[in-house]
Amino acid sequence: MIVLIKETARFIKDNSKTPDSLCCAEALYGIINGSMSEATAISAISSKLLKKVWIYDNVPNCATAFVVTTIKLLRDILVAQHYWIAQDIADLLIAMPSKEKLSDRNAVFDFNAVSIRSFNQKYPFRIPDIVI
């Protein structure tokens, strides 16, 4: 799932002003909250990214709060058409450590200190740290 999130975030960052970016964010959020089946969401994202994507694994528990909060915020920000904030949120998702690195305390600490805290200081939104 982390690979899918990162690929979709790259697309959203590069195409934040298009309706396709909102469609992708809605599909990601639909997978997370259960409002959309995995197959439907994957199909929607694949059609926008113009390549086949899959969900290889689940998001580890330590990153669940971060992923859920960030994707919901990304969707809400795209609906509000605050594209510069959406690009910063997409940067957070792109910079998120890979599944293998999420067990490395130093990598997670660096990500929290550099990326999440910087975002939280810049905007009035609260993104939770990844906790291991």
GROMACS .gro file of N, CA, C and O in nm:
model
  528
    1MET      N    1   0.083  -0.120   0.000
    1MET     CA    2   0.000   0.000   0.000
    1MET      C    3   0.087   0.126   0.000
    1MET      O    4   0.049   0.226  -0.059
    2ILE      N    5   0.201   0.118   0.067
    2ILE     CA    6   0.289   0.236   0.071
    2ILE      C    7   0.338   0.271  -0.069
    2ILE      O    8   0.345   0.389  -0.105
    3VAL      N    9   0.369   0.170  -0.151
    3VAL     CA   10   0.413   0.196  -0.289
    3VAL      C   11   0.301   0.266  -0.367
    3VAL      O   12   0.325   0.365  -0.437
    4LEU      N   13   0.178   0.218  -0.351
    4LEU     CA   14   0.064   0.279  -0.418
    4LEU      C   15   0.044   0.424  -0.371
    4LEU      O   16   0.020   0.514  -0.452
    5ILE      N   17   0.055   0.446  -0.241
    5ILE     CA   18   0.039   0.581  -0.185
    5ILE      C   19   0.144   0.675  -0.243
    5ILE      O   20   0.114   0.787  -0.284
    6LYS      N   21   0.270   0.629  -0.248
    6LYS     CA   22   0.377   0.715  -0.299
    6LYS      C   23   0.359   0.745  -0.448
    6LYS      O   24   0.379   0.860  -0.491
    7GLU      N   25   0.322   0.645  -0.527
    7GLU     CA   26   0.301   0.668  -0.671
    7GLU      C   27   0.186   0.765  -0.693
    7GLU      O   28   0.195   0.855  -0.777
    8THR      N   29   0.079   0.747  -0.618
    8THR     CA   30  -0.036   0.836  -0.632
    8THR      C   31  -0.002   0.977  -0.585
    8THR      O   32  -0.043   1.075  -0.647
    9ALA      N   33   0.075   0.989  -0.477
    9ALA     CA   34   0.116   1.121  -0.427
    9ALA      C   35   0.202   1.194  -0.530
    9ALA      O   36   0.189   1.315  -0.548
   10ARG      N   37   0.291   1.121  -0.599
   10ARG     CA   38   0.372   1.184  -0.705
   10ARG      C   39   0.283   1.241  -0.815
   10ARG      O   40   0.305   1.351  -0.865
   11PHE      N   41   0.182   1.162  -0.853
   11PHE     CA   42   0.089   1.208  -0.955
   11PHE      C   43   0.014   1.332  -0.908
   11PHE      O   44   0.001   1.430  -0.981
   12ILE      N   45  -0.035   1.329  -0.784
   12ILE     CA   46  -0.111   1.441  -0.730
   12ILE      C   47  -0.023   1.566  -0.721
   12ILE      O   48  -0.067   1.676  -0.755
   13LYS      N   49   0.101   1.550  -0.681
   13LYS     CA   50   0.192   1.664  -0.673
   13LYS      C   51   0.212   1.728  -0.810
   13LYS      O   52   0.210   1.850  -0.824
   14ASP      N   53   0.231   1.644  -0.910
   14ASP     CA   54   0.257   1.695  -1.046
   14ASP      C   55   0.132   1.747  -1.115
   14ASP      O   56   0.142   1.824  -1.211
   15ASN      N   57   0.014   1.702  -1.071
   15ASN     CA   58  -0.111   1.738  -1.138
   15ASN      C   59  -0.215   1.789  -1.040
   15ASN      O   60  -0.334   1.761  -1.054
   16SER      N   61  -0.172   1.864  -0.940
   16SER     CA   62  -0.262   1.901  -0.831
   16SER      C   63  -0.383   1.984  -0.875
   16SER      O   64  -0.488   1.977  -0.812
   17LYS      N   65  -0.372   2.057  -0.984
   17LYS     CA   66  -0.482   2.144  -1.027
   17LYS      C   67  -0.582   2.074  -1.119
   17LYS      O   68  -0.679   2.136  -1.161
   18THR      N   69  -0.561   1.947  -1.147
   18THR     CA   70  -0.652   1.875  -1.235
   18THR      C   71  -0.755   1.796  -1.153
   18THR      O   72  -0.728   1.756  -1.040
   19PRO      N   73  -0.871   1.772  -1.211
   19PRO     CA   74  -0.972   1.690  -1.142
   19PRO      C   75  -0.922   1.547  -1.116
   19PRO      O   76  -0.969   1.480  -1.024
   20ASP      N   77  -0.826   1.501  -1.197
   20ASP     CA   78  -0.772   1.366  -1.178
   20ASP      C   79  -0.704   1.350  -1.043
   20ASP      O   80  -0.707   1.242  -0.983
   21SER      N   81  -0.642   1.455  -0.993
   21SER     CA   82  -0.575   1.446  -0.863
   21SER      C   83  -0.678   1.423  -0.752
   21SER      O   84  -0.656   1.343  -0.661
   22LEU      N   85  -0.789   1.492  -0.759
   22LEU     CA   86  -0.895   1.472  -0.660
   22LEU      C   87  -0.953   1.331  -0.670
   22LEU      O   88  -0.979   1.266  -0.568
   23CYS      N   89  -0.968   1.283  -0.792
   23CYS     CA   90  -1.018   1.147  -0.812
   23CYS      C   91  -0.925   1.045  -0.745
   23CYS      O   92  -0.970   0.952  -0.678
   24CYS      N   93  -0.794   1.064  -0.762
   24CYS     CA   94  -0.696   0.973  -0.701
   24CYS      C   95  -0.700   0.981  -0.549
   24CYS      O   96  -0.694   0.880  -0.480
   25ALA      N   97  -0.710   1.104  -0.497
   25ALA     CA   98  -0.717   1.121  -0.352
   25ALA      C   99  -0.845   1.058  -0.297
   25ALA      O  100  -0.842   0.993  -0.191
   26GLU      N  101  -0.955   1.073  -0.367
   26GLU     CA  102  -1.082   1.011  -0.326
   26GLU      C  103  -1.069   0.858  -0.326
   26GLU      O  104  -1.119   0.792  -0.236
   27ALA      N  105  -1.001   0.804  -0.426
   27ALA     CA  106  -0.984   0.659  -0.434
   27ALA      C  107  -0.898   0.608  -0.319
   27ALA      O  108  -0.931   0.507  -0.256
   28LEU      N  109  -0.788   0.677  -0.290
   28LEU     CA  110  -0.704   0.637  -0.176
   28LEU      C  111  -0.783   0.643  -0.046
   28LEU      O  112  -0.778   0.551   0.036
   29TYR      N  113  -0.856   0.752  -0.028
   29TYR     CA  114  -0.936   0.766   0.094
   29TYR      C  115  -1.046   0.659   0.100
   29TYR      O  116  -1.077   0.607   0.206
   30GLY      N  117  -1.102   0.626  -0.015
   30GLY     CA  118  -1.205   0.522  -0.021
   30GLY      C  119  -1.153   0.386   0.023
   30GLY      O  120  -1.224   0.310   0.089
   31ILE      N  121  -1.029   0.354  -0.013
   31ILE     CA  122  -0.968   0.228   0.031
   31ILE      C  123  -0.954   0.230   0.183
   31ILE      O  124  -0.985   0.132   0.251
   32ILE      N  125  -0.908   0.342   0.235
   32ILE     CA  126  -0.879   0.351   0.378
   32ILE      C  127  -1.005   0.346   0.463
   32ILE      O  128  -1.009   0.276   0.564
   33ASN      N  129  -1.108   0.418   0.423
   33ASN     CA  130  -1.229   0.422   0.509
   33ASN      C  131  -1.332   0.316   0.470
   33ASN      O  132  -1.436   0.307   0.533
   34GLY      N  133  -1.304   0.238   0.367
   34GLY     CA  134  -1.394   0.129   0.329
   34GLY      C  135  -1.512   0.170   0.245
   34GLY      O  136  -1.600   0.088   0.218
   35SER      N  137  -1.517   0.294   0.200
   35SER     CA  138  -1.629   0.339   0.118
   35SER      C  139  -1.616   0.296  -0.028
   35SER      O  140  -1.711   0.310  -0.105
   36MET      N  141  -1.501   0.245  -0.065
   36MET     CA  142  -1.476   0.202  -0.202
   36MET      C  143  -1.403   0.068  -0.197
   36MET      O  144  -1.313   0.050  -0.114
   37SER      N  145  -1.441  -0.023  -0.283
   37SER     CA  146  -1.371  -0.151  -0.285
   37SER      C  147  -1.230  -0.132  -0.338
   37SER      O  148  -1.203  -0.038  -0.413
   38GLU      N  149  -1.141  -0.222  -0.298
   38GLU     CA  150  -1.002  -0.213  -0.346
   38GLU      C  151  -0.996  -0.217  -0.497
   38GLU      O  152  -0.925  -0.140  -0.559
   39ALA      N  153  -1.073  -0.306  -0.558
   39ALA     CA  154  -1.071  -0.323  -0.704
   39ALA      C  155  -1.115  -0.194  -0.774
   39ALA      O  156  -1.052  -0.150  -0.871
   40THR      N  157  -1.221  -0.132  -0.725
   40THR     CA  158  -1.270  -0.008  -0.785
   40THR      C  159  -1.168   0.104  -0.769
   40THR      O  160  -1.141   0.178  -0.864
   41ALA      N  161  -1.112   0.117  -0.650
   41ALA     CA  162  -1.013   0.223  -0.625
   41ALA      C  163  -0.888   0.202  -0.709
   41ALA      O  164  -0.836   0.298  -0.768
   42ILE      N  165  -0.840   0.079  -0.717
   42ILE     CA  166  -0.720   0.048  -0.797
   42ILE      C  167  -0.747   0.079  -0.944
   42ILE      O  168  -0.662   0.135  -1.013
   43SER      N  169  -0.866   0.045  -0.990
   43SER     CA  170  -0.902   0.073  -1.129
   43SER      C  171  -0.904   0.224  -1.155
   43SER      O  172  -0.852   0.271  -1.257
   44ALA      N  173  -0.961   0.300  -1.062
   44ALA     CA  174  -0.967   0.446  -1.078
   44ALA      C  175  -0.827   0.507  -1.079
   44ALA      O  176  -0.795   0.592  -1.164
   45ILE      N  177  -0.743   0.464  -0.987
   45ILE     CA  178  -0.606   0.518  -0.980
   45ILE      C  179  -0.527   0.477  -1.103
   45ILE      O  180  -0.456   0.558  -1.162
   46SER      N  181  -0.539   0.352  -1.145
   46SER     CA  182  -0.467   0.304  -1.264
   46SER      C  183  -0.505   0.384  -1.388
   46SER      O  184  -0.418   0.417  -1.470
   47SER      N  185  -0.633   0.416  -1.402
   47SER     CA  186  -0.676   0.489  -1.521
   47SER      C  187  -0.621   0.632  -1.522
   47SER      O  188  -0.594   0.687  -1.628
   48LYS      N  189  -0.601   0.691  -1.406
   48LYS     CA  190  -0.547   0.827  -1.399
   48LYS      C  191  -0.396   0.829  -1.414
   48LYS      O  192  -0.340   0.919  -1.475
   49LEU      N  193  -0.328   0.730  -1.355
   49LEU     CA  194  -0.182   0.724  -1.363
   49LEU      C  195  -0.135   0.666  -1.497
   49LEU      O  196  -0.018   0.671  -1.528
   50LEU      N  197  -0.228   0.611  -1.573
   50LEU     CA  198  -0.201   0.549  -1.703
   50LEU      C  199  -0.103   0.432  -1.692
   50LEU      O  200  -0.022   0.408  -1.782
   51LYS      N  201  -0.111   0.362  -1.579
   51LYS     CA  202  -0.034   0.239  -1.562
   51LYS      C  203  -0.103   0.154  -1.457
   51LYS      O  204  -0.181   0.203  -1.376
   52LYS      N  205  -0.077   0.026  -1.462
   52LYS     CA  206  -0.138  -0.067  -1.368
   52LYS      C  207  -0.071  -0.056  -1.232
   52LYS      O  208   0.052  -0.057  -1.223
   53VAL      N  209  -0.150  -0.042  -1.127
   53VAL     CA  210  -0.097  -0.037  -0.991
   53VAL      C  211  -0.164  -0.147  -0.908
   53VAL      O  212  -0.273  -0.193  -0.940
   54TRP      N  213  -0.096  -0.186  -0.803
   54TRP     CA  214  -0.147  -0.291  -0.714
   54TRP      C  215  -0.122  -0.251  -0.570
   54TRP      O  216  -0.037  -0.167  -0.542
   55ILE      N  217  -0.193  -0.320  -0.482
   55ILE     CA  218  -0.164  -0.309  -0.339
   55ILE      C  219  -0.086  -0.434  -0.303
   55ILE      O  220  -0.139  -0.546  -0.311
   56TYR      N  221   0.040  -0.416  -0.267
   56TYR     CA  222   0.126  -0.529  -0.235
   56TYR      C  223   0.114  -0.572  -0.089
   56TYR      O  224   0.132  -0.688  -0.057
   57ASP      N  225   0.088  -0.476  -0.001
   57ASP     CA  226   0.083  -0.507   0.141
   57ASP      C  227   0.006  -0.398   0.213
   57ASP      O  228  -0.037  -0.301   0.153
   58ASN      N  229  -0.012  -0.416   0.342
   58ASN     CA  230  -0.083  -0.317   0.422
   58ASN      C  231   0.014  -0.218   0.483
   58ASN      O  232   0.133  -0.245   0.493
   59VAL      N  233  -0.040  -0.105   0.526
   59VAL     CA  234   0.040  -0.005   0.597
   59VAL      C  235   0.066  -0.059   0.737
   59VAL      O  236  -0.027  -0.103   0.804
   60PRO      N  237   0.190  -0.059   0.784
   60PRO     CA  238   0.219  -0.105   0.920
   60PRO      C  239   0.145  -0.020   1.024
   60PRO      O  240   0.118   0.098   1.003
   61ASN      N  241   0.115  -0.083   1.137
   61ASN     CA  242   0.040  -0.014   1.243
   61ASN      C  243   0.105   0.117   1.286
   61ASN      O  244   0.034   0.212   1.316
   62CYS      N  245   0.237   0.122   1.288
   62CYS     CA  246   0.306   0.243   1.336
   62CYS      C  247   0.277   0.364   1.247
   62CYS      O  248   0.287   0.478   1.292
   63ALA      N  249   0.241   0.342   1.122
   63ALA     CA  250   0.219   0.452   1.029
   63ALA      C  251   0.072   0.474   0.995
   63ALA      O  252   0.038   0.564   0.918
   64THR      N  253  -0.017   0.396   1.055
   64THR     CA  254  -0.159   0.404   1.019
   64THR      C  255  -0.218   0.542   1.047
   64THR      O  256  -0.284   0.599   0.960
   65ALA      N  257  -0.196   0.597   1.165
   65ALA     CA  258  -0.253   0.728   1.198
   65ALA      C  259  -0.201   0.835   1.103
   65ALA      O  260  -0.278   0.920   1.055
   66PHE      N  261  -0.072   0.830   1.074
   66PHE     CA  262  -0.013   0.926   0.980
   66PHE      C  263  -0.078   0.915   0.843
   66PHE      O  264  -0.121   1.015   0.785
   67VAL      N  265  -0.089   0.794   0.790
   67VAL     CA  266  -0.142   0.773   0.655
   67VAL      C  267  -0.289   0.814   0.647
   67VAL      O  268  -0.329   0.888   0.557
   68VAL      N  269  -0.370   0.769   0.741
   68VAL     CA  270  -0.513   0.801   0.738
   68VAL      C  271  -0.535   0.952   0.748
   68VAL      O  272  -0.609   1.011   0.668
   69THR      N  273  -0.471   1.016   0.844
   69THR     CA  274  -0.487   1.160   0.863
   69THR      C  275  -0.439   1.239   0.741
   69THR      O  276  -0.505   1.332   0.694
   70THR      N  277  -0.325   1.200   0.688
   70THR     CA  278  -0.266   1.273   0.576
   70THR      C  279  -0.349   1.258   0.449
   70THR      O  280  -0.373   1.357   0.378
   71ILE      N  281  -0.398   1.138   0.421
   71ILE     CA  282  -0.478   1.119   0.299
   71ILE      C  283  -0.613   1.189   0.311
   71ILE      O  284  -0.661   1.249   0.215
   72LYS      N  285  -0.674   1.186   0.428
   72LYS     CA  286  -0.800   1.258   0.448
   72LYS      C  287  -0.778   1.408   0.430
   72LYS      O  288  -0.855   1.476   0.362
   73LEU      N  289  -0.671   1.460   0.488
   73LEU     CA  290  -0.640   1.602   0.474
   73LEU      C  291  -0.611   1.638   0.329
   73LEU      O  292  -0.658   1.741   0.279
   74LEU      N  293  -0.538   1.552   0.259
   74LEU     CA  294  -0.508   1.576   0.118
   74LEU      C  295  -0.636   1.586   0.037
   74LEU      O  296  -0.653   1.679  -0.043
   75ARG      N  297  -0.727   1.495   0.059
   75ARG     CA  298  -0.855   1.499  -0.013
   75ARG      C  299  -0.930   1.628   0.019
   75ARG      O  300  -0.978   1.697  -0.071
   76ASP      N  301  -0.939   1.663   0.146
   76ASP     CA  302  -1.011   1.784   0.186
   76ASP      C  303  -0.948   1.911   0.128
   76ASP      O  304  -1.018   2.003   0.086
   77ILE      N  305  -0.816   1.915   0.126
   77ILE     CA  306  -0.744   2.032   0.072
   77ILE      C  307  -0.765   2.043  -0.080
   77ILE      O  308  -0.781   2.154  -0.133
   78LEU      N  309  -0.767   1.931  -0.149
   78LEU     CA  310  -0.793   1.935  -0.294
   78LEU      C  311  -0.936   1.982  -0.322
   78LEU      O  312  -0.958   2.058  -0.417
   79VAL      N  313  -1.032   1.939  -0.241
   79VAL     CA  314  -1.169   1.985  -0.257
   79VAL      C  315  -1.176   2.137  -0.238
   79VAL      O  316  -1.246   2.207  -0.311
   80ALA      N  317  -1.100   2.188  -0.140
   80ALA     CA  318  -1.098   2.333  -0.114
   80ALA      C  319  -1.013   2.410  -0.215
   80ALA      O  320  -1.007   2.533  -0.210
   81GLN      N  321  -0.945   2.338  -0.304
   81GLN     CA  322  -0.862   2.396  -0.409
   81GLN      C  323  -0.743   2.476  -0.357
   81GLN      O  324  -0.703   2.575  -0.416
   82HIS      N  325  -0.686   2.431  -0.248
   82HIS     CA  326  -0.562   2.490  -0.197
   82HIS      C  327  -0.445   2.404  -0.248
   82HIS      O  328  -0.388   2.325  -0.174
   83TYR      N  329  -0.411   2.424  -0.372
   83TYR     CA  330  -0.319   2.334  -0.441
   83TYR      C  331  -0.178   2.337  -0.385
   83TYR      O  332  -0.109   2.236  -0.385
   84TRP      N  333  -0.131   2.453  -0.339
   84TRP     CA  334   0.004   2.461  -0.284
   84TRP      C  335   0.015   2.377  -0.156
   84TRP      O  336   0.119   2.317  -0.132
   85ILE      N  337  -0.091   2.371  -0.077
   85ILE     CA  338  -0.089   2.287   0.043
   85ILE      C  339  -0.096   2.140   0.002
   85ILE      O  340  -0.027   2.056   0.060
   86ALA      N  341  -0.176   2.109  -0.098
   86ALA     CA  342  -0.186   1.971  -0.147
   86ALA      C  343  -0.049   1.920  -0.194
   86ALA      O  344  -0.014   1.804  -0.171
   87GLN      N  345   0.027   2.008  -0.258
   87GLN     CA  346   0.160   1.967  -0.304
   87GLN      C  347   0.252   1.939  -0.186
   87GLN      O  348   0.332   1.844  -0.189
   88ASP      N  349   0.242   2.016  -0.079
   88ASP     CA  350   0.322   1.990   0.041
   88ASP      C  351   0.279   1.860   0.110
   88ASP      O  352   0.363   1.785   0.160
   89ILE      N  353   0.150   1.832   0.110
   89ILE     CA  354   0.102   1.707   0.168
   89ILE      C  355   0.151   1.589   0.084
   89ILE      O  356   0.193   1.486   0.138
   90ALA      N  357   0.146   1.604  -0.047
   90ALA     CA  358   0.196   1.499  -0.135
   90ALA      C  359   0.345   1.475  -0.110
   90ALA      O  360   0.391   1.361  -0.109
   91ASP      N  361   0.420   1.583  -0.086
   91ASP     CA  362   0.562   1.569  -0.052
   91ASP      C  363   0.581   1.485   0.073
   91ASP      O  364   0.673   1.404   0.081
   92LEU      N  365   0.495   1.505   0.173
   92LEU     CA  366   0.503   1.424   0.295
   92LEU      C  367   0.485   1.276   0.263
   92LEU      O  368   0.559   1.191   0.313
   93LEU      N  369   0.384   1.246   0.181
   93LEU     CA  370   0.357   1.106   0.148
   93LEU      C  371   0.471   1.045   0.065
   93LEU      O  372   0.506   0.929   0.084
   94ILE      N  373   0.527   1.124  -0.023
   94ILE     CA  374   0.638   1.075  -0.105
   94ILE      C  375   0.761   1.048  -0.017
   94ILE      O  376   0.832   0.950  -0.037
   95ALA      N  377   0.784   1.135   0.081
   95ALA     CA  378   0.901   1.122   0.168
   95ALA      C  379   0.883   1.017   0.277
   95ALA      O  380   0.981   0.981   0.344
   96MET      N  381   0.762   0.967   0.297
   96MET     CA  382   0.737   0.867   0.401
   96MET      C  383   0.833   0.749   0.383
   96MET      O  384   0.854   0.703   0.271
   97PRO      N  385   0.892   0.702   0.492
   97PRO     CA  386   0.984   0.589   0.481
   97PRO      C  387   0.915   0.465   0.423
   97PRO      O  388   0.795   0.445   0.444
   98SER      N  389   0.991   0.385   0.351
   98SER     CA  390   0.937   0.260   0.297
   98SER      C  391   0.902   0.166   0.410
   98SER      O  392   0.940   0.188   0.525
   99LYS      N  393   0.831   0.060   0.378
   99LYS     CA  394   0.788  -0.035   0.481
   99LYS      C  395   0.908  -0.091   0.558
   99LYS      O  396   0.903  -0.107   0.679
  100GLU      N  397   1.016  -0.118   0.488
  100GLU     CA  398   1.136  -0.173   0.552
  100GLU      C  399   1.199  -0.072   0.647
  100GLU      O  400   1.247  -0.105   0.753
  101LYS      N  401   1.197   0.055   0.608
  101LYS     CA  402   1.258   0.161   0.689
  101LYS      C  403   1.172   0.201   0.809
  101LYS      O  404   1.221   0.266   0.901
  102LEU      N  405   1.044   0.163   0.808
  102LEU     CA  406   0.957   0.200   0.920
  102LEU      C  407   0.994   0.129   1.049
  102LEU      O  408   0.951   0.169   1.156
  103SER      N  409   1.076   0.026   1.040
  103SER     CA  410   1.123  -0.041   1.162
  103SER      C  411   1.256   0.019   1.211
  103SER      O  412   1.304  -0.018   1.318
  104ASP      N  413   1.313   0.110   1.135
  104ASP     CA  414   1.438   0.176   1.171
  104ASP      C  415   1.407   0.304   1.249
  104ASP      O  416   1.356   0.401   1.193
  105ARG      N  417   1.437   0.304   1.377
  105ARG     CA  418   1.404   0.418   1.463
  105ARG      C  419   1.466   0.549   1.412
  105ARG      O  420   1.404   0.655   1.419
  106ASN      N  421   1.588   0.543   1.364
  106ASN     CA  422   1.655   0.665   1.316
  106ASN      C  423   1.586   0.723   1.193
  106ASN      O  424   1.570   0.845   1.183
  107ALA      N  425   1.547   0.636   1.100
  107ALA     CA  426   1.480   0.683   0.979
  107ALA      C  427   1.345   0.746   1.014
  107ALA      O  428   1.310   0.853   0.961
  108VAL      N  429   1.272   0.683   1.104
  108VAL     CA  430   1.142   0.736   1.144
  108VAL      C  431   1.159   0.867   1.221
  108VAL      O  432   1.087   0.964   1.197
  109PHE      N  433   1.257   0.872   1.311
  109PHE     CA  434   1.282   0.995   1.386
  109PHE      C  435   1.317   1.110   1.292
  109PHE      O  436   1.266   1.222   1.306
  110ASP      N  437   1.403   1.082   1.195
  110ASP     CA  438   1.442   1.186   1.098
  110ASP      C  439   1.321   1.235   1.018
  110ASP      O  440   1.305   1.356   0.995
  111PHE      N  441   1.238   1.142   0.974
  111PHE     CA  442   1.118   1.180   0.898
  111PHE      C  443   1.025   1.266   0.984
  111PHE      O  444   0.975   1.370   0.938
  112ASN      N  445   1.003   1.224   1.108
  112ASN     CA  446   0.916   1.301   1.197
  112ASN      C  447   0.974   1.440   1.222
  112ASN      O  448   0.902   1.540   1.215
  113ALA      N  449   1.104   1.446   1.249
  113ALA     CA  450   1.167   1.574   1.284
  113ALA      C  451   1.173   1.669   1.165
  113ALA      O  452   1.145   1.789   1.178
  114VAL      N  453   1.209   1.617   1.050
  114VAL     CA  454   1.229   1.703   0.934
  114VAL      C  455   1.098   1.731   0.860
  114VAL      O  456   1.064   1.847   0.834
  115SER      N  457   1.023   1.630   0.829
  115SER     CA  458   0.907   1.647   0.742
  115SER      C  459   0.780   1.683   0.818
  115SER      O  460   0.716   1.786   0.789
  116ILE      N  461   0.741   1.599   0.912
  116ILE     CA  462   0.612   1.620   0.978
  116ILE      C  463   0.613   1.746   1.064
  116ILE      O  464   0.522   1.828   1.056
  117ARG      N  465   0.715   1.763   1.145
  117ARG     CA  466   0.717   1.881   1.232
  117ARG      C  467   0.725   2.010   1.151
  117ARG      O  468   0.664   2.111   1.187
  118SER      N  469   0.799   2.009   1.041
  118SER     CA  470   0.806   2.128   0.955
  118SER      C  471   0.668   2.160   0.898
  118SER      O  472   0.627   2.277   0.895
  119PHE      N  473   0.598   2.058   0.852
  119PHE     CA  474   0.463   2.079   0.799
  119PHE      C  475   0.370   2.133   0.907
  119PHE      O  476   0.295   2.227   0.883
  120ASN      N  477   0.376   2.073   1.025
  120ASN     CA  478   0.288   2.115   1.135
  120ASN      C  479   0.316   2.258   1.179
  120ASN      O  480   0.225   2.328   1.225
  121GLN      N  481   0.439   2.303   1.166
  121GLN     CA  482   0.472   2.441   1.201
  121GLN      C  483   0.428   2.539   1.092
  121GLN      O  484   0.394   2.653   1.120
  122LYS      N  485   0.428   2.493   0.969
  122LYS     CA  486   0.395   2.580   0.856
  122LYS      C  487   0.245   2.601   0.841
  122LYS      O  488   0.202   2.709   0.799
  123TYR      N  489   0.165   2.499   0.871
  123TYR     CA  490   0.020   2.504   0.848
  123TYR      C  491  -0.056   2.480   0.978
  123TYR      O  492  -0.004   2.420   1.071
  124PRO      N  493  -0.182   2.524   0.983
  124PRO     CA  494  -0.261   2.505   1.105
  124PRO      C  495  -0.322   2.365   1.119
  124PRO      O  496  -0.415   2.346   1.196
  125PHE      N  497  -0.272   2.269   1.045
  125PHE     CA  498  -0.321   2.132   1.051
  125PHE      C  499  -0.227   2.049   1.137
  125PHE      O  500  -0.109   2.082   1.147
  126ARG      N  501  -0.276   1.944   1.194
  126ARG     CA  502  -0.192   1.857   1.278
  126ARG      C  503  -0.181   1.720   1.214
  126ARG      O  504  -0.278   1.645   1.209
  127ILE      N  505  -0.063   1.688   1.165
  127ILE     CA  506  -0.033   1.555   1.112
  127ILE      C  507   0.037   1.478   1.224
  127ILE      O  508   0.137   1.528   1.278
  128PRO      N  509  -0.011   1.359   1.260
  128PRO     CA  510   0.055   1.285   1.368
  128PRO      C  511   0.189   1.226   1.325
  128PRO      O  512   0.209   1.193   1.207
  129ASP      N  513   0.280   1.215   1.420
  129ASP     CA  514   0.409   1.150   1.395
  129ASP      C  515   0.388   1.001   1.371
  129ASP      O  516   0.290   0.942   1.416
  130ILE      N  517   0.484   0.941   1.303
  130ILE     CA  518   0.489   0.795   1.294
  130ILE      C  519   0.554   0.747   1.423
  130ILE      O  520   0.657   0.797   1.464
  131VAL      N  521   0.490   0.652   1.488
  131VAL     CA  522   0.536   0.607   1.621
  131VAL      C  523   0.577   0.461   1.615
  131VAL      O  524   0.501   0.377   1.569
  132ILE      N  525   0.701   0.435   1.658
  132ILE     CA  526   0.743   0.295   1.667
  132ILE      C  527   0.787   0.264   1.808
  132ILE      O  528   0.817   0.349   1.887
   0.00000   0.00000   0.00000
